[in-house]
Amino acid sequence: MDSEAIDDPMPMASTSDDNAETIGEKLIALAQGKPNGISDADISKQFPDLQPKQKATIINKLLSQGQIALFKQGNSLLYRFKDPSKGQAVKGADNEEKIVYSIIEQAGNEGIWIRDIRFKSNLMNTQMNKILKILETKKLIKAVKSVAAGKKRLYMLYNLEPARSVTGGAWYQDQDFEAEFVDILNQQCHRFLEEKREAASKFEDGPAPSRIMTYASSQEVLKFISDLGISKVKLSVEDLEMILDTLVLDDKAQMMISSDGNKLYRAFKSLVLPSGFTKTPCGLCPIMANCCDVGDVTPTKCEYITQWMDL
């Protein structure tokens, strides 16, 4: 009896270890599928039954084994898969190359300016440029241009997809804002909402059901745009919501949040003509109350009113 009591816990511990090992392998696979990194929310979504204590144990083990790395992206912590082949390539490099690689690695998919690399590494310009060229030749890092500053280059790891803040997302092509493309999307989104409103007006079961039928989710609008085939790039729901939100600001549509948290839009025609003031940047400015003749928010410093006056 006593021997049975002693032997019982052993298989349970082994099963737990095997389970942790399996979850660890799946977590690594998840990180491999998202080169830009995975968040705690991604892990919780993938493993909803994983207890916080067990999750921390598994993550700490993977970190200590060097299979994943921890980075801070904005205000969020991300876990990124560490490619062993990349590690071996850096392993044979000198200390300066390892330092520069580590600095660029920490920057994630938002990249880092060469000036900031130089500041953090304390290396001279000539040496810095030589190291960057070596790392680029080895395809460990790459240089990308940012829409925020076209003449400057950002450096990031070779396998990372640049963040939207760097590329400008779907609205930029070769760093140029695609104004015509945005206008076409704006028109087609408005047309879809208008057609939905007209179809609902023929519904004869009363005003309340008819009004509900005028609303379309951003997913519905995305499907409509995708079916038209007018976009060469793959658009996300967030991309379409940016376009739809401009219709709301232009007083051409209304938006409401559904019970499940999704945004719903419908075409809207105002019964009252807007004043000319609403056509100016000031009429729609969210910080107009803070605008005065001194300080950071002033008419003389406002780039939007300057652009508007130049039209």
XYZ file of C-alpha atoms in Angstrom:
311
model
C 0.000 0.000 0.000
C 2.767 2.381 1.005
C 4.711 1.766 -2.193
C 1.595 2.492 -4.255
C 1.066 5.790 -2.422
C 4.642 6.862 -3.160
C 4.566 5.827 -6.839
C 1.242 7.528 -7.727
C 2.449 11.166 -8.038
C 5.274 10.301 -10.463
C 3.146 9.656 -13.580
C 1.172 12.855 -12.887
C 4.348 14.930 -12.803
C 5.541 13.327 -16.044
C 2.184 14.016 -17.725
C 2.353 17.640 -16.622
C 5.891 17.974 -17.984
C 4.842 16.401 -21.288
C 1.893 18.792 -21.504
C 4.138 21.801 -20.834
C 6.576 20.546 -23.468
C 3.770 20.223 -26.030
C 2.424 23.695 -25.246
C 5.954 25.070 -25.504
C 6.358 23.564 -28.984
C 2.982 24.961 -30.075
C 3.901 28.368 -28.671
C 7.133 28.351 -30.684
C 5.144 27.405 -33.809
C 2.770 30.300 -33.099
C 5.718 32.698 -32.798
C 7.240 31.348 -36.035
C 3.991 32.128 -37.838
C 4.103 35.746 -36.635
C 7.651 37.073 -37.223
C 6.709 40.477 -35.786
C 5.965 38.878 -32.422
C 3.080 37.502 -30.369
C 1.419 39.154 -27.384
C 0.000 37.705 -24.167
C -3.435 38.123 -25.760
C -2.351 35.949 -28.727
C -1.132 33.252 -26.333
C -4.319 33.371 -24.248
C -6.430 33.110 -27.415
C -4.445 30.103 -28.636
C -4.368 28.412 -25.204
C -7.551 29.534 -23.385
C -7.215 26.852 -20.667
C -3.578 27.642 -19.862
C -3.212 28.907 -16.296
C -1.158 32.112 -15.762
C 1.371 30.339 -13.525
C 1.942 27.548 -16.050
C 2.143 30.072 -18.899
C 4.812 32.055 -17.043
C 6.805 28.855 -16.386
C 6.705 27.799 -20.051
C 7.608 31.268 -21.348
C 10.481 31.659 -18.867
C 11.852 28.268 -19.940
C 11.723 29.234 -23.631
C 13.377 32.572 -22.846
C 16.169 30.892 -20.860
C 16.712 28.397 -23.704
C 16.992 31.271 -26.168
C 14.139 29.972 -28.327
C 12.134 33.191 -28.006
C 13.034 36.762 -27.087
C 11.085 39.414 -25.208
C 10.632 42.890 -26.711
C 8.684 46.010 -25.882
C 6.634 47.390 -28.792
C 5.074 50.686 -27.737
C 3.300 49.890 -24.484
C 3.010 46.158 -25.211
C 5.350 43.239 -24.541
C 5.924 40.849 -27.433
C 7.570 37.444 -27.700
C 9.467 36.766 -30.898
C 10.891 33.528 -32.259
C 14.689 33.474 -32.366
C 15.880 31.838 -35.555
C 18.814 29.535 -34.628
C 20.426 30.044 -38.045
C 20.487 33.806 -37.487
C 21.992 33.277 -34.062
C 24.759 31.115 -35.531
C 25.502 33.789 -38.132
C 25.850 36.434 -35.439
C 27.785 34.030 -33.227
C 30.700 34.096 -35.643
C 30.710 37.900 -35.783
C 32.851 40.263 -33.733
C 31.537 42.088 -30.659
C 30.658 45.299 -32.510
C 28.511 43.397 -35.026
C 26.729 41.565 -32.206
C 26.026 44.855 -30.425
C 24.595 46.502 -33.557
C 22.525 43.403 -34.374
C 21.128 43.323 -30.832
C 20.174 47.024 -30.970
C 18.374 46.545 -34.297
C 16.691 43.371 -33.021
C 15.263 45.232 -30.023
C 13.715 47.865 -32.317
C 11.316 45.267 -33.740
C 9.332 45.964 -36.905
C 9.237 49.719 -36.261
C 12.943 49.881 -37.088
C 15.624 52.237 -35.813
C 17.448 55.240 -37.304
C 21.185 54.937 -37.912
C 21.679 57.935 -35.605
C 20.031 56.049 -32.742
C 22.122 52.944 -33.456
C 25.261 55.067 -33.335
C 24.150 56.696 -30.077
C 23.386 53.348 -28.394
C 26.477 51.550 -29.688
C 28.890 54.484 -29.302
C 30.553 53.589 -32.618
C 32.122 55.949 -35.143
C 30.349 56.669 -38.442
C 32.858 54.796 -40.621
C 32.809 51.704 -38.427
C 29.024 51.849 -38.131
C 28.468 51.962 -41.910
C 30.877 49.056 -42.409
C 29.057 46.892 -39.843
C 25.635 47.696 -41.307
C 26.846 46.724 -44.787
C 28.225 43.414 -43.446
C 24.954 42.584 -41.682
C 22.960 43.505 -44.803
C 25.200 41.298 -46.972
C 24.576 38.392 -44.590
C 20.837 39.114 -44.874
C 20.546 39.539 -41.131
C 19.128 43.063 -41.384
C 17.550 45.278 -44.036
C 17.084 48.987 -44.623
C 13.588 50.343 -45.285
C 12.309 53.824 -46.021
C 9.709 55.423 -43.790
C 6.788 57.494 -45.067
C 7.391 59.814 -42.119
C 10.846 60.766 -43.412
C 11.544 59.565 -46.941
C 15.229 60.480 -47.038
C 16.026 58.578 -43.848
C 16.373 54.823 -43.645
C 15.301 52.549 -40.843
C 17.015 49.283 -40.023
C 15.242 46.139 -38.831
C 15.783 42.375 -38.906
C 15.660 40.883 -42.391
C 12.644 38.609 -41.796
C 10.364 41.264 -40.287
C 7.447 42.940 -42.051
C 7.645 46.733 -41.490
C 4.978 48.216 -39.234
C 2.114 50.260 -40.683
C 3.646 53.390 -39.150
C 6.696 52.819 -41.377
C 5.030 51.880 -44.674
C 1.893 54.008 -44.316
C -0.270 50.925 -44.857
C -2.556 50.450 -47.841
C -2.738 54.178 -48.615
C 0.917 54.525 -49.673
C 2.749 53.189 -52.712
C 6.514 53.774 -52.889
C 6.092 56.405 -50.146
C 3.536 58.360 -52.184
C 0.042 58.852 -50.797
C -2.503 57.242 -53.139
C -5.077 60.062 -53.076
C -6.929 58.817 -56.176
C -7.210 55.293 -54.741
C -8.576 56.664 -51.461
C -11.126 58.803 -53.344
C -12.337 55.782 -55.341
C -12.738 53.723 -52.176
C -14.570 56.609 -50.534
C -17.015 56.839 -53.457
C -17.618 53.080 -53.646
C -18.172 52.727 -49.898
C -20.685 55.580 -50.014
C -22.402 54.012 -53.047
C -22.765 50.702 -51.198
C -24.334 52.404 -48.169
C -26.637 54.467 -50.404
C -27.848 51.363 -52.245
C -28.499 49.657 -48.925
C -30.484 52.694 -47.749
C -32.556 52.755 -50.950
C -33.294 49.024 -50.676
C -34.390 49.464 -47.054
C -36.751 52.309 -48.019
C -38.823 49.775 -50.003
C -39.232 47.570 -46.940
C -42.850 47.808 -45.728
C -42.680 46.353 -42.201
C -42.380 49.705 -40.449
C -39.774 52.417 -39.830
C -37.801 50.591 -37.112
C -36.978 47.439 -39.137
C -36.393 49.609 -42.196
C -33.873 51.740 -40.309
C -32.027 48.667 -39.034
C -31.721 47.390 -42.600
C -29.919 50.573 -43.656
C -26.893 49.677 -41.512
C -23.982 47.648 -42.835
C -21.040 46.271 -40.895
C -17.506 47.163 -41.917
C -17.032 43.462 -42.791
C -19.926 43.709 -45.293
C -18.404 46.786 -46.892
C -15.004 45.061 -47.052
C -16.540 42.087 -48.884
C -18.240 44.451 -51.347
C -14.959 46.264 -52.070
C -13.058 42.967 -52.360
C -15.629 41.601 -54.819
C -15.266 44.729 -56.966
C -11.566 43.971 -57.385
C -10.557 47.642 -57.400
C -7.758 47.216 -54.858
C -4.380 45.754 -55.781
C -3.496 45.363 -52.100
C -5.291 43.271 -49.518
C -7.385 45.574 -47.354
C -8.231 44.880 -43.726
C -11.369 45.755 -41.779
C -9.366 48.507 -40.071
C -8.438 49.978 -43.478
C -12.094 50.110 -44.552
C -13.145 51.627 -41.230
C -10.710 54.484 -41.846
C -12.487 55.200 -45.146
C -15.940 54.829 -43.590
C -14.975 57.149 -40.743
C -14.132 59.854 -43.305
C -17.704 59.517 -44.614
C -18.935 60.103 -41.071
C -16.745 63.204 -40.752
C -18.043 64.441 -44.124
C -21.601 64.040 -42.790
C -22.378 61.446 -45.463
C -22.788 58.531 -43.065
C -23.578 57.681 -39.464
C -21.869 55.101 -37.289
C -23.113 53.084 -34.334
C -21.629 50.287 -32.222
C -23.561 47.010 -32.272
C -24.218 44.867 -29.205
C -21.255 42.641 -30.110
C -18.899 45.630 -30.340
C -18.679 45.895 -34.139
C -19.030 49.169 -36.035
C -22.136 49.603 -38.192
C -22.514 52.327 -40.835
C -25.427 53.751 -42.819
C -25.764 56.440 -45.472
C -27.025 59.718 -44.094
C -28.466 62.884 -45.604
C -28.598 65.887 -43.339
C -31.882 67.823 -43.354
C -30.004 70.997 -42.411
C -27.329 72.411 -44.678
C -24.008 72.746 -42.828
C -22.535 76.183 -42.332
C -19.493 77.252 -44.289
C -17.470 77.097 -41.080
C -17.674 73.283 -41.042
C -15.883 73.214 -44.387
C -12.782 74.739 -42.815
C -10.226 72.751 -40.792
C -11.286 74.705 -37.696
C -14.885 73.506 -38.011
C -13.845 69.882 -37.517
C -10.783 70.389 -35.323
C -11.008 68.279 -32.115
C -8.722 70.667 -30.194
C -10.221 73.950 -31.383
C -11.013 74.864 -27.760
C -7.264 74.901 -27.034
C -6.414 77.127 -30.001
C -5.264 80.678 -29.225
C -2.683 83.233 -30.331
C 0.074 81.871 -28.033
C 1.376 78.395 -27.235
C 1.728 75.265 -29.360
C -1.823 75.281 -30.769
C -2.159 78.481 -32.789
C -3.527 79.389 -36.255
C -0.046 80.445 -37.382
C 1.402 77.011 -36.564
C -1.538 74.974 -37.908
C -0.385 72.945 -40.939
C -3.971 72.008 -41.839
C -5.220 75.577 -42.202
C -2.056 76.421 -44.163
C -2.751 73.582 -46.607
C -6.406 74.630 -46.861
C -5.459 78.239 -47.653
C -3.145 77.003 -50.422
C -5.967 75.159 -52.226
